[in-house]
PDB file of C-alpha atoms in Angstrom:
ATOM      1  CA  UNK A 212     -31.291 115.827 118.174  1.00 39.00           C
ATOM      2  CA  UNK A 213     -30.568 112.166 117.704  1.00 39.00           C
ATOM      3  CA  UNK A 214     -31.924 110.944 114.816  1.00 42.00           C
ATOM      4  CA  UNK A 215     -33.339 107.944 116.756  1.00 40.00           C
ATOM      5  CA  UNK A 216     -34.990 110.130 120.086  1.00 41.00           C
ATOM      6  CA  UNK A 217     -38.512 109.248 118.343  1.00 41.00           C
ATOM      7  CA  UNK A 218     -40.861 111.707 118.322  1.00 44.00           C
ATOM      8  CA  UNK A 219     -41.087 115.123 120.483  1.00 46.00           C
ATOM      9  CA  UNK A 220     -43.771 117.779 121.446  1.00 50.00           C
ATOM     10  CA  UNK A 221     -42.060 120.486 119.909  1.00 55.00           C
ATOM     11  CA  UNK A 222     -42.777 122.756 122.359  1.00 51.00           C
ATOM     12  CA  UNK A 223     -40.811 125.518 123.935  1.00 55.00           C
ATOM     13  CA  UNK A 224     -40.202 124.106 127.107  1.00 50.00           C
ATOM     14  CA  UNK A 225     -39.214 120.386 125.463  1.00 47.00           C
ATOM     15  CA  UNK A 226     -35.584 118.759 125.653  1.00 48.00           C
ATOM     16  CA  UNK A 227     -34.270 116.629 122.911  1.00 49.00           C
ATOM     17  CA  UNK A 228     -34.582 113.029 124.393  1.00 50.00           C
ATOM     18  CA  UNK A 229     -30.973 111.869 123.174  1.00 48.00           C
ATOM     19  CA  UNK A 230     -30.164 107.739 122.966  1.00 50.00           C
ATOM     20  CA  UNK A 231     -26.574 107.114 124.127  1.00 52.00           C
ATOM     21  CA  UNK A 232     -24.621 103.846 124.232  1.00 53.00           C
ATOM     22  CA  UNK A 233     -24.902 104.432 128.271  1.00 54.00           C
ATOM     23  CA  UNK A 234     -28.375 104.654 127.682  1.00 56.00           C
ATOM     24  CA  UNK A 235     -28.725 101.693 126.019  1.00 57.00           C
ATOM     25  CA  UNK A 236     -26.558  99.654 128.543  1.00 58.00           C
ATOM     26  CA  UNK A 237     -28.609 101.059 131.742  1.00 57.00           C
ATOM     27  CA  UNK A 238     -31.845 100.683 129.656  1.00 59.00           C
ATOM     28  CA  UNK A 239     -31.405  96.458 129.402  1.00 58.00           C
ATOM     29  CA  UNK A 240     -29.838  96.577 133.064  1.00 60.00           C
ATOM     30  CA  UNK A 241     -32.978  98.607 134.442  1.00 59.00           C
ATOM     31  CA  UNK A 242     -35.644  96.815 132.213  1.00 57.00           C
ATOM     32  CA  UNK A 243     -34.103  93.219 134.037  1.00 56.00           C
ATOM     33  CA  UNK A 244     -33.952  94.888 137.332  1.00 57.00           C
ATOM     34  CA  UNK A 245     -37.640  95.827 136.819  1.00 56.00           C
ATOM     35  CA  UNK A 246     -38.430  93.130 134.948  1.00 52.00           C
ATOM     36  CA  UNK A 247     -39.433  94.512 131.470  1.00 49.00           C
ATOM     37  CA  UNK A 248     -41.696  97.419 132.979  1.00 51.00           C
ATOM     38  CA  UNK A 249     -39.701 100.403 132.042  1.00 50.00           C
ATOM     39  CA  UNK A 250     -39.934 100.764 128.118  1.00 48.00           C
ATOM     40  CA  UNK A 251     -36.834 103.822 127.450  1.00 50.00           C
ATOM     41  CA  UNK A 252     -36.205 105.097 124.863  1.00 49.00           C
ATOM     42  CA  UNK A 253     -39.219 105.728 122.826  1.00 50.00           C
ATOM     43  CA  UNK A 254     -37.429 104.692 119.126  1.00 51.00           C
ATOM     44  CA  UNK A 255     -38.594 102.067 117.272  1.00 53.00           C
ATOM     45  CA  UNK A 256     -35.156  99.770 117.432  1.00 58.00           C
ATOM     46  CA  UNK A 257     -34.353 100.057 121.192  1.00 58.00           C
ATOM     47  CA  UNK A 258     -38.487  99.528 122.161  1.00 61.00           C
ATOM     48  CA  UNK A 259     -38.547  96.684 120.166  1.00 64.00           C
ATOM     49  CA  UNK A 260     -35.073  95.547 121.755  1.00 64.00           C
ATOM     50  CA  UNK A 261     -36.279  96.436 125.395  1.00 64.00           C
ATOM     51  CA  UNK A 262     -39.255  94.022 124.623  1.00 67.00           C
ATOM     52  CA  UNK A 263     -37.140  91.207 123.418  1.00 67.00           C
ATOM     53  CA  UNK A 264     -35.408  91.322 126.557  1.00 67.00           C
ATOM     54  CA  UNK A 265     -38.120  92.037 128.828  1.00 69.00           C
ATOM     55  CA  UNK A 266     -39.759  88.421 127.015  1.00 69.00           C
ATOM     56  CA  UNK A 267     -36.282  87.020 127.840  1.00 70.00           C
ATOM     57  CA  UNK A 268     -36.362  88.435 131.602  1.00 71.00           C
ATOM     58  CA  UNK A 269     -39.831  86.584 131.554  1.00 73.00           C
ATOM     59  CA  UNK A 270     -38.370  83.370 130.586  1.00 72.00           C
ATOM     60  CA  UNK A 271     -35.313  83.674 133.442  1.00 74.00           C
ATOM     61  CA  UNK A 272     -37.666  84.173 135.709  1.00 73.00           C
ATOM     62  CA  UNK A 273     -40.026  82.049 135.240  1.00 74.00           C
ATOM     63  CA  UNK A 274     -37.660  78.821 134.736  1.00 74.00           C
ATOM     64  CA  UNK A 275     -35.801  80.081 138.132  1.00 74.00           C
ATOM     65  CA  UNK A 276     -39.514  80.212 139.523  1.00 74.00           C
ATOM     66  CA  UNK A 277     -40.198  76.735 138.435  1.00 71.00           C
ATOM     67  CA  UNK A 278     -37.298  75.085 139.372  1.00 71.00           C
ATOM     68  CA  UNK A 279     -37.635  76.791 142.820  1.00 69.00           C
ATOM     69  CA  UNK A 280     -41.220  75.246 142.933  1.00 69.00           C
ATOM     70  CA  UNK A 281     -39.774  71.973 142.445  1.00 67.00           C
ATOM     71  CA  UNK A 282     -37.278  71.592 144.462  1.00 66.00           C
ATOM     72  CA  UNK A 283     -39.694  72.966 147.783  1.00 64.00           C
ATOM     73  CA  UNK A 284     -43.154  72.100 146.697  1.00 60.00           C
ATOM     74  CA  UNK A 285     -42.193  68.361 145.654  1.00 55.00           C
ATOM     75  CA  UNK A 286     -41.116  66.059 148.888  1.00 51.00           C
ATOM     76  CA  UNK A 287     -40.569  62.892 146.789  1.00 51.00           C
ATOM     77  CA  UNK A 288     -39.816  62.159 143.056  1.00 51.00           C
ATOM     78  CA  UNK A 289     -39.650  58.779 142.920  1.00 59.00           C
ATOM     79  CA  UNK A 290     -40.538  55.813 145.762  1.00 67.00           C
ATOM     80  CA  UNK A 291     -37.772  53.309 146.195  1.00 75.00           C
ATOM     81  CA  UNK A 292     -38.441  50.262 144.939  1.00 81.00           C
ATOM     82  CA  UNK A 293     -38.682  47.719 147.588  1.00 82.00           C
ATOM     83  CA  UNK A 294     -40.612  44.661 146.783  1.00 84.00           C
ATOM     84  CA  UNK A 295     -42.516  43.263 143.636  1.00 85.00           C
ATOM     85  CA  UNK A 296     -45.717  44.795 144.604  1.00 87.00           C
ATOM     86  CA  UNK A 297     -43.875  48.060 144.152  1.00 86.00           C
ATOM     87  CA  UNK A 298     -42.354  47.366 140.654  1.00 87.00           C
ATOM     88  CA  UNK A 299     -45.327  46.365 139.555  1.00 87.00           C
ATOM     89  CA  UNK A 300     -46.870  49.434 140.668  1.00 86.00           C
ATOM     90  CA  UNK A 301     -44.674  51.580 138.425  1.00 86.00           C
ATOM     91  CA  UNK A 302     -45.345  50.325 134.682  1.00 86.00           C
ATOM     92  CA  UNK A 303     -43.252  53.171 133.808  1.00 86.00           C
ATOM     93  CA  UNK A 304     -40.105  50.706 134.839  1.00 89.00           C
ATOM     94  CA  UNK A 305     -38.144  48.154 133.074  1.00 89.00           C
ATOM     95  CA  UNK A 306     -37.487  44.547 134.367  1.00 90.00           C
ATOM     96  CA  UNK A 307     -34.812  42.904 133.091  1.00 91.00           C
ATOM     97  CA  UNK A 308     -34.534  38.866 133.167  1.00 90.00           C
ATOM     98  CA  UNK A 309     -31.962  36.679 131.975  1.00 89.00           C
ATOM     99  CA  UNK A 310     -33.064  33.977 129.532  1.00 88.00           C
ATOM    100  CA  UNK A 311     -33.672  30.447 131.422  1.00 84.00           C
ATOM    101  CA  UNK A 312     -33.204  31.304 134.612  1.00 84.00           C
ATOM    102  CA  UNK A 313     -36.258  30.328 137.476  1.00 83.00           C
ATOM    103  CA  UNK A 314     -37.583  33.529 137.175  1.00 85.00           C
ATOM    104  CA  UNK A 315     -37.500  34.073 133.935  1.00 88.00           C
ATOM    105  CA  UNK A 316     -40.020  30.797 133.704  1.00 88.00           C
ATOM    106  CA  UNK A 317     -42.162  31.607 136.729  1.00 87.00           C
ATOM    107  CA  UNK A 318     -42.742  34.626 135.396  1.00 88.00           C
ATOM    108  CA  UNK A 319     -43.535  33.368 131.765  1.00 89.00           C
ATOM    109  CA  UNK A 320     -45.706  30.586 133.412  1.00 89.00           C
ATOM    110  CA  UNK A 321     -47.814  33.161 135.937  1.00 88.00           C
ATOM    111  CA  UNK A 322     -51.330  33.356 135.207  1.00 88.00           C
ATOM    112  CA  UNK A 323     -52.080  36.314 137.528  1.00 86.00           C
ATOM    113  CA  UNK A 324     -50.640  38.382 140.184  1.00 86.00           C
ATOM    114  CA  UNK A 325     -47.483  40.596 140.545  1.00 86.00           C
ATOM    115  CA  UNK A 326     -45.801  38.029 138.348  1.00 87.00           C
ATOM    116  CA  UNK A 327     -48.391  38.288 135.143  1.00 89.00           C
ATOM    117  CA  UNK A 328     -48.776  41.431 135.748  1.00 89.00           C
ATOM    118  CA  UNK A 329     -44.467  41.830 135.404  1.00 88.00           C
ATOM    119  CA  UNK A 330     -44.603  40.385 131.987  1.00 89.00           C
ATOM    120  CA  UNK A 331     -45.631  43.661 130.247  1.00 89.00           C
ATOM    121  CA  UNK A 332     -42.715  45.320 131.755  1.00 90.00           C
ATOM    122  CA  UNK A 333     -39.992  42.534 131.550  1.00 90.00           C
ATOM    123  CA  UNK A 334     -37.118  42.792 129.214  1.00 90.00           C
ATOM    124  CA  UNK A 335     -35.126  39.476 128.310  1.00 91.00           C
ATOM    125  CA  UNK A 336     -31.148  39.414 128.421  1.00 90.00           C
ATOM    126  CA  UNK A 337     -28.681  36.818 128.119  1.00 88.00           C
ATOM    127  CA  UNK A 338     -27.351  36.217 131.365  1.00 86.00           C
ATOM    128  CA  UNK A 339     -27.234  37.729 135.053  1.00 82.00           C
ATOM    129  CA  UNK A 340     -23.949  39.423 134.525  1.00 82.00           C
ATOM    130  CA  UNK A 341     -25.646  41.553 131.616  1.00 85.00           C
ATOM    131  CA  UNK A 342     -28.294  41.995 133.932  1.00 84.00           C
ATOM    132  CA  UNK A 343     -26.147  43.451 136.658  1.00 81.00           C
ATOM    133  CA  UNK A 344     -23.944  45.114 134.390  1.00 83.00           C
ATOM    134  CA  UNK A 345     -26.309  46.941 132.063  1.00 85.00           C
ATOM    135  CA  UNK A 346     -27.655  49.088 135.429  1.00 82.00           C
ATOM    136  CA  UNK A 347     -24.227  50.138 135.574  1.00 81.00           C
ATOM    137  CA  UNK A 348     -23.234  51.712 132.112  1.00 81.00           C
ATOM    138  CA  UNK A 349     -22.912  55.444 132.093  1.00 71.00           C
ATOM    139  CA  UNK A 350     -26.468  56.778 131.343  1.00 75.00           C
ATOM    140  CA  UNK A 351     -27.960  54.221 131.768  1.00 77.00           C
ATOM    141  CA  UNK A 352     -31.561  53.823 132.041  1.00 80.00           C
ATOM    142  CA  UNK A 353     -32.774  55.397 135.375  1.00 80.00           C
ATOM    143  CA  UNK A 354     -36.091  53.002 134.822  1.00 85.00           C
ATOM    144  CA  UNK A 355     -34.668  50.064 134.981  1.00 87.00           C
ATOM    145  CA  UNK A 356     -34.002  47.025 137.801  1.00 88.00           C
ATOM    146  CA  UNK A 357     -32.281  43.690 137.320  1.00 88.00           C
ATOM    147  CA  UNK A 358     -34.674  41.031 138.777  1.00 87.00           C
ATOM    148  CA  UNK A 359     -31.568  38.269 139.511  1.00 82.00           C
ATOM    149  CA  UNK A 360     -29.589  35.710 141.865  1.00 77.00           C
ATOM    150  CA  UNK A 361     -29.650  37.153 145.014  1.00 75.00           C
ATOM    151  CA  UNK A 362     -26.086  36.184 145.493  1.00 72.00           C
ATOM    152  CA  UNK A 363     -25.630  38.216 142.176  1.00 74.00           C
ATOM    153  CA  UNK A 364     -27.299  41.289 142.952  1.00 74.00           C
ATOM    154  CA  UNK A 365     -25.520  41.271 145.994  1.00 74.00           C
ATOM    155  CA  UNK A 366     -22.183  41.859 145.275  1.00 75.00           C
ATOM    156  CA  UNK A 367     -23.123  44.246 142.431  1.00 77.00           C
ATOM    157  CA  UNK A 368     -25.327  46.129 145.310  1.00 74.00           C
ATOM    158  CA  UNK A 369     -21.862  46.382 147.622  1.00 73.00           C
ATOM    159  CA  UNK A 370     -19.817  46.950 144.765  1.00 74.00           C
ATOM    160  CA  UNK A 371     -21.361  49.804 143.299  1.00 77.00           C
ATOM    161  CA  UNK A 372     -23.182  50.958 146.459  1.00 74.00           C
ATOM    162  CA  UNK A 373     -23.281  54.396 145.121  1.00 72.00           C
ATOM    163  CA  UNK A 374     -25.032  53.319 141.717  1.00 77.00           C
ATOM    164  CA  UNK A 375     -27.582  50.949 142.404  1.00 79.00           C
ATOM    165  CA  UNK A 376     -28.659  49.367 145.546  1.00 77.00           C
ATOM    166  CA  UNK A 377     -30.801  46.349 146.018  1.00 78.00           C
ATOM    167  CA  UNK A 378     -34.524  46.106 147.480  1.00 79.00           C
ATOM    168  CA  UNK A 379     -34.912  44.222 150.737  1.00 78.00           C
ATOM    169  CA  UNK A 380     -37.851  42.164 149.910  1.00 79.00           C
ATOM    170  CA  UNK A 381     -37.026  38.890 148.755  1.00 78.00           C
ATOM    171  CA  UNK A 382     -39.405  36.620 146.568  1.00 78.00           C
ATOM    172  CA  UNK A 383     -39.332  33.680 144.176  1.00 75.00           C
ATOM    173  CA  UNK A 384     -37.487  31.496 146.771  1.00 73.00           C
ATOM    174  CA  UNK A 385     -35.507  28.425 145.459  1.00 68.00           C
ATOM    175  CA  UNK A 386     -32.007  26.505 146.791  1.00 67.00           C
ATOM    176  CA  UNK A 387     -28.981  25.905 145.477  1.00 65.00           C
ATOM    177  CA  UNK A 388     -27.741  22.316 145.930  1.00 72.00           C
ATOM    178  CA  UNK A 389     -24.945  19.762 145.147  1.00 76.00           C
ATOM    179  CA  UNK A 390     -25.748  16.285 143.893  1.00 80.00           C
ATOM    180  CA  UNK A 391     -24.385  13.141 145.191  1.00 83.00           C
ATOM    181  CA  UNK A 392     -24.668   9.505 144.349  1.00 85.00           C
ATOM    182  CA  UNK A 393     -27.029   7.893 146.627  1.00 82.00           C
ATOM    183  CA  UNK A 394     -24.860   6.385 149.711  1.00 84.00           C
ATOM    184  CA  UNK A 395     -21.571   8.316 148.769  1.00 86.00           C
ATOM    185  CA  UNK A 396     -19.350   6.823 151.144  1.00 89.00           C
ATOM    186  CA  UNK A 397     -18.081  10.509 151.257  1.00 89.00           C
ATOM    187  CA  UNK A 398     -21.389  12.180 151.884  1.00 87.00           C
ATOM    188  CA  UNK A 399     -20.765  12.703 155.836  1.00 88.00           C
ATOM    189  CA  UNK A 400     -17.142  13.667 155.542  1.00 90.00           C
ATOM    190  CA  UNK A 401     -18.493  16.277 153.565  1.00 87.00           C
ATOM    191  CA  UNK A 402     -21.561  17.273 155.615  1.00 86.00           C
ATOM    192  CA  UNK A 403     -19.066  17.489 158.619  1.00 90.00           C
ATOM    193  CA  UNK A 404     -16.642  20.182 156.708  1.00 88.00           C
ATOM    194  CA  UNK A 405     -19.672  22.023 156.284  1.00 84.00           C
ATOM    195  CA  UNK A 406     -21.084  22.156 159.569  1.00 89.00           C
ATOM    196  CA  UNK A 407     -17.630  22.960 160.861  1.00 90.00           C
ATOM    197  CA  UNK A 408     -16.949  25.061 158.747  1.00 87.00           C
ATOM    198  CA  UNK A 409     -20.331  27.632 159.326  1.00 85.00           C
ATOM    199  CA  UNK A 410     -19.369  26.769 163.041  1.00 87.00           C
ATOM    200  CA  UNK A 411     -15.688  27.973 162.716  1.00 88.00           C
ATOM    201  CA  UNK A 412     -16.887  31.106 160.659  1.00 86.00           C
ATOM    202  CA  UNK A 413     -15.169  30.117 157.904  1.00 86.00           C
ATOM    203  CA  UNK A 414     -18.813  30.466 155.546  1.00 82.00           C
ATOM    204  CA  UNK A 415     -18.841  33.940 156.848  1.00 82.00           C
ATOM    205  CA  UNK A 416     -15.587  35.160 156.174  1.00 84.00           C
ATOM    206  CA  UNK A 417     -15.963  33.640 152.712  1.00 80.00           C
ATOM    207  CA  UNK A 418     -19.162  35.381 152.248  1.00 74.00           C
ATOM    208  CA  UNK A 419     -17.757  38.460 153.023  1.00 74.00           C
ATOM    209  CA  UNK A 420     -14.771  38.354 151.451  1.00 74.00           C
ATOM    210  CA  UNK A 421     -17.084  38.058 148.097  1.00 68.00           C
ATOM    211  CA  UNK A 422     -20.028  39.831 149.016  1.00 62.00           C
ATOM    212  CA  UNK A 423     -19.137  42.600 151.232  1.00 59.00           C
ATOM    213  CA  UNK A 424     -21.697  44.250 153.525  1.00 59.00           C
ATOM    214  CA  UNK A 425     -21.927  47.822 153.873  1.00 54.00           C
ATOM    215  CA  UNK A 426     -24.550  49.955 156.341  1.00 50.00           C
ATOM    216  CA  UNK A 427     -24.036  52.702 153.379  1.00 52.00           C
ATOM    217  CA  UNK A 428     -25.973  50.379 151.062  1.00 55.00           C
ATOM    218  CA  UNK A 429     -29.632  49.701 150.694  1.00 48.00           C
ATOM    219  CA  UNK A 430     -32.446  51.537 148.837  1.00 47.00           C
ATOM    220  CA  UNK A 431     -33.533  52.270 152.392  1.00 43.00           C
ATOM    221  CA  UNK A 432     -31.126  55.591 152.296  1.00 43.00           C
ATOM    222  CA  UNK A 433     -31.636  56.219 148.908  1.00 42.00           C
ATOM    223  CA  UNK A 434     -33.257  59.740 148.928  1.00 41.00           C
ATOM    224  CA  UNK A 435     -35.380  61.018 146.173  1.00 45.00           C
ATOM    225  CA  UNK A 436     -35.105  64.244 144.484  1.00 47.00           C
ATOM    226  CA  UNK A 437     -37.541  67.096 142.905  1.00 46.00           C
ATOM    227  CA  UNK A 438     -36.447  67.167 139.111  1.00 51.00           C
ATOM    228  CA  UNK A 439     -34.936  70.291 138.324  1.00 54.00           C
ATOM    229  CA  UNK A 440     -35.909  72.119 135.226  1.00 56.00           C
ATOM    230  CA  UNK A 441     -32.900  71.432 133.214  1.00 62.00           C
ATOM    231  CA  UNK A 442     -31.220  74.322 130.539  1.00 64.00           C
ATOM    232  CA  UNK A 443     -32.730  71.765 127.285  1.00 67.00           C
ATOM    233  CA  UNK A 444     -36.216  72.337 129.360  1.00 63.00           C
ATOM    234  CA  UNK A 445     -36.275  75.712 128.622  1.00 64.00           C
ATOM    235  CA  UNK A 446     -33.785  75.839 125.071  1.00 71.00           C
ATOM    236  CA  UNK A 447     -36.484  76.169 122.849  1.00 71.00           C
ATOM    237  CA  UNK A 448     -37.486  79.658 124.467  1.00 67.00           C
ATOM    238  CA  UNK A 449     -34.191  80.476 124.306  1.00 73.00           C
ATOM    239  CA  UNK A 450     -33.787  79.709 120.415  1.00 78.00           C
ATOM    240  CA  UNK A 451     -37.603  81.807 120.078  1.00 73.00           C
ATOM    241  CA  UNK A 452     -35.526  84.711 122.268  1.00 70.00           C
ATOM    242  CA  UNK A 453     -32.539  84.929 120.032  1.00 76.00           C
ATOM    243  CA  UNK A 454     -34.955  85.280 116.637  1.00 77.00           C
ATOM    244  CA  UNK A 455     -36.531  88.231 118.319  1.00 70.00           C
ATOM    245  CA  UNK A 456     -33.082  89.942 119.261  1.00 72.00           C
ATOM    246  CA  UNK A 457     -32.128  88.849 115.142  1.00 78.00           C
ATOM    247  CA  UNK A 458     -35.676  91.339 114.511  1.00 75.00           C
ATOM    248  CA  UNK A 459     -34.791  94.029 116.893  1.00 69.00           C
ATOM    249  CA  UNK A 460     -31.711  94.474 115.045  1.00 74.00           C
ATOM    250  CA  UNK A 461     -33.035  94.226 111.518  1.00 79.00           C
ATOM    251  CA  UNK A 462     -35.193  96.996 112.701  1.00 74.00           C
ATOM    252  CA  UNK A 463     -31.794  98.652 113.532  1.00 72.00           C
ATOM    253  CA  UNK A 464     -30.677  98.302 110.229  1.00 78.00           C
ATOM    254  CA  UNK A 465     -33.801  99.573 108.399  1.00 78.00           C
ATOM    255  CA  UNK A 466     -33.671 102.421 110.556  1.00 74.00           C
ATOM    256  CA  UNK A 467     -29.933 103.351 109.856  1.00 75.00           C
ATOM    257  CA  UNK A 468     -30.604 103.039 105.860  1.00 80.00           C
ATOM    258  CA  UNK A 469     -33.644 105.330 106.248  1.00 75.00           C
ATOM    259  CA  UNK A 470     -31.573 107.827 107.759  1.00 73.00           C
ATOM    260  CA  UNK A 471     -27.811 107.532 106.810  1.00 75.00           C
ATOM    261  CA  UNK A 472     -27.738 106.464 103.500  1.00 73.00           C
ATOM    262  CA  UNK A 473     -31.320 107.557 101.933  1.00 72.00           C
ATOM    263  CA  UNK A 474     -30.883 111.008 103.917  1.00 67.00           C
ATOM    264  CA  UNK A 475     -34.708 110.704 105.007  1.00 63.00           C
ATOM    265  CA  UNK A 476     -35.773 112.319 108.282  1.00 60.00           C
ATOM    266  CA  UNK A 477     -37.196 110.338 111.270  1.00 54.00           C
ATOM    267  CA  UNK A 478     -40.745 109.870 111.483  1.00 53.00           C
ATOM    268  CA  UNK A 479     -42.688 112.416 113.582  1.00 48.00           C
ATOM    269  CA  UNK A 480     -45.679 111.477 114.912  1.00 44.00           C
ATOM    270  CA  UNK A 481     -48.546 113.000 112.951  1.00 49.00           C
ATOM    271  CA  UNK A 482     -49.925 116.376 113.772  1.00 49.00           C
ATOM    272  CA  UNK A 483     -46.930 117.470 115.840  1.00 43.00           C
TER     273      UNK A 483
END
């Protein structure tokens, strides 16, 4: 009789209930296939093993579970962002505004609506580059837009269509002008090269040549996604597992220097 087989009745028609390495090996395999419900052998080290394991089968399941959940229960994560009404809506965001720039002092100067209300989540950088450039540094802040020069934003948007795209509402309006003396004798020469030149196409092939369009960009086809429970979401039950295995086999041990090396016999159950 194994010195491990627990206890027995003792009685005439009663087999030994031996504990073999196979045993062990289809004991985890059928306590995961039956999730923890079959508790074999009846010794102290592999119950308290098998329970370990059936608290870890608990854990598998229930993060596959979860993340199932997620990913079918939830239709959208997060909205685009579209228009100021809708960063404003999200204080969870970011804003970031270079220093100096229009913006930057109609929104300092705003005594209510989407603009005051932007202040609390605005964050100040240097220039519009930074701006642009911060959305694009590897883990980067998911929460976080670049409120810029639509010219700007533009060619970052094309750029790096598959980064960061940019909304389609517009707001803040303001133009971009040349000064002249007053009665530059080269004022119309100058308004004519214009004129001919948007009628010629020339603007547009500049504009594209520098901001590229793409139908692949936009937030419009930016689809949102159910979070999925991630393996540091669930590490700390994982840690919690591996300290129970370390007490299953500590029990192990204590067992094996009960009976190997102090020669004691295992504990019967009383009054058998």
């Amino acid at each position: 009789c194994n010195p491990f087989s627990g206890w027995n009745l003792r009685i005439s028609y009663a087999f030994a209930d031996e504990v073999w390495l196979k045993e062990y090996i289809w004991s985890v395999i059928g306590s995961f296939l039956q999730q923890g419900q079959d508790f074999y052998p009846f010794a102290m080290s592999p119950r308290t093993v098998l329970a370990f394991w059936w608290m870890l089968t608990v854990i598998l399941y229930g993060a596959y579970t979860g993340d199932l959940t997620a990913k079918l229960a939830v239709t959208v994560a997060e909205y685009p962002i579209q228009s100021l009404e809708d960063l404003v809506s999200m204080p969870h965001y970011k804003a970031m505004v270079a220093r100096g720039t229009n913006i930057y002092a109609t929104i300092m100067l705003a005594t209510d609506g989407p603009m005051a209300l932007l202040r609390r989540q605005m964050v100040v950088v240097d220039t519009m580059t930074t701006c642009a450039e911060t959305l694009l540094i590897k883990d980067a802040d998911p929460y976080m837009v670049c409120i810029s020069d639509k010219s700007s934003n533009s060619f970052y948007a094309s750029a790096f269509c598959s980064q960061v795209y940019q909304a389609t509402s517009l707001f803040n309006y303001y133009y971009q002008a040349m000064t002249f003396p007053r009665d530059a004798y080269y004022l119309p020469a100058f308004d004519l090269l214009l004129q001919r030149g948007k009628e010629s196409g020339v603007v547009d092939v500049v504009t594209r040549k520098y901001v590229p369009q793409s139908n692949d960009c936009g937030g419009s086809n930016a689809a949102a996604q159910a979070a999925a429970i991630s393996l540091e979401g669930v590490g700390g039950a994982y840690i919690i597992c591996l300290g129970l295995y370390v007490c299953g086999g500590l029990v192990l041990l204590v067992e094996l220097l009960w009976v190997m090396w102090l020669g004691k016999q295992p504990l019967d159950m009383p009054g058998y």
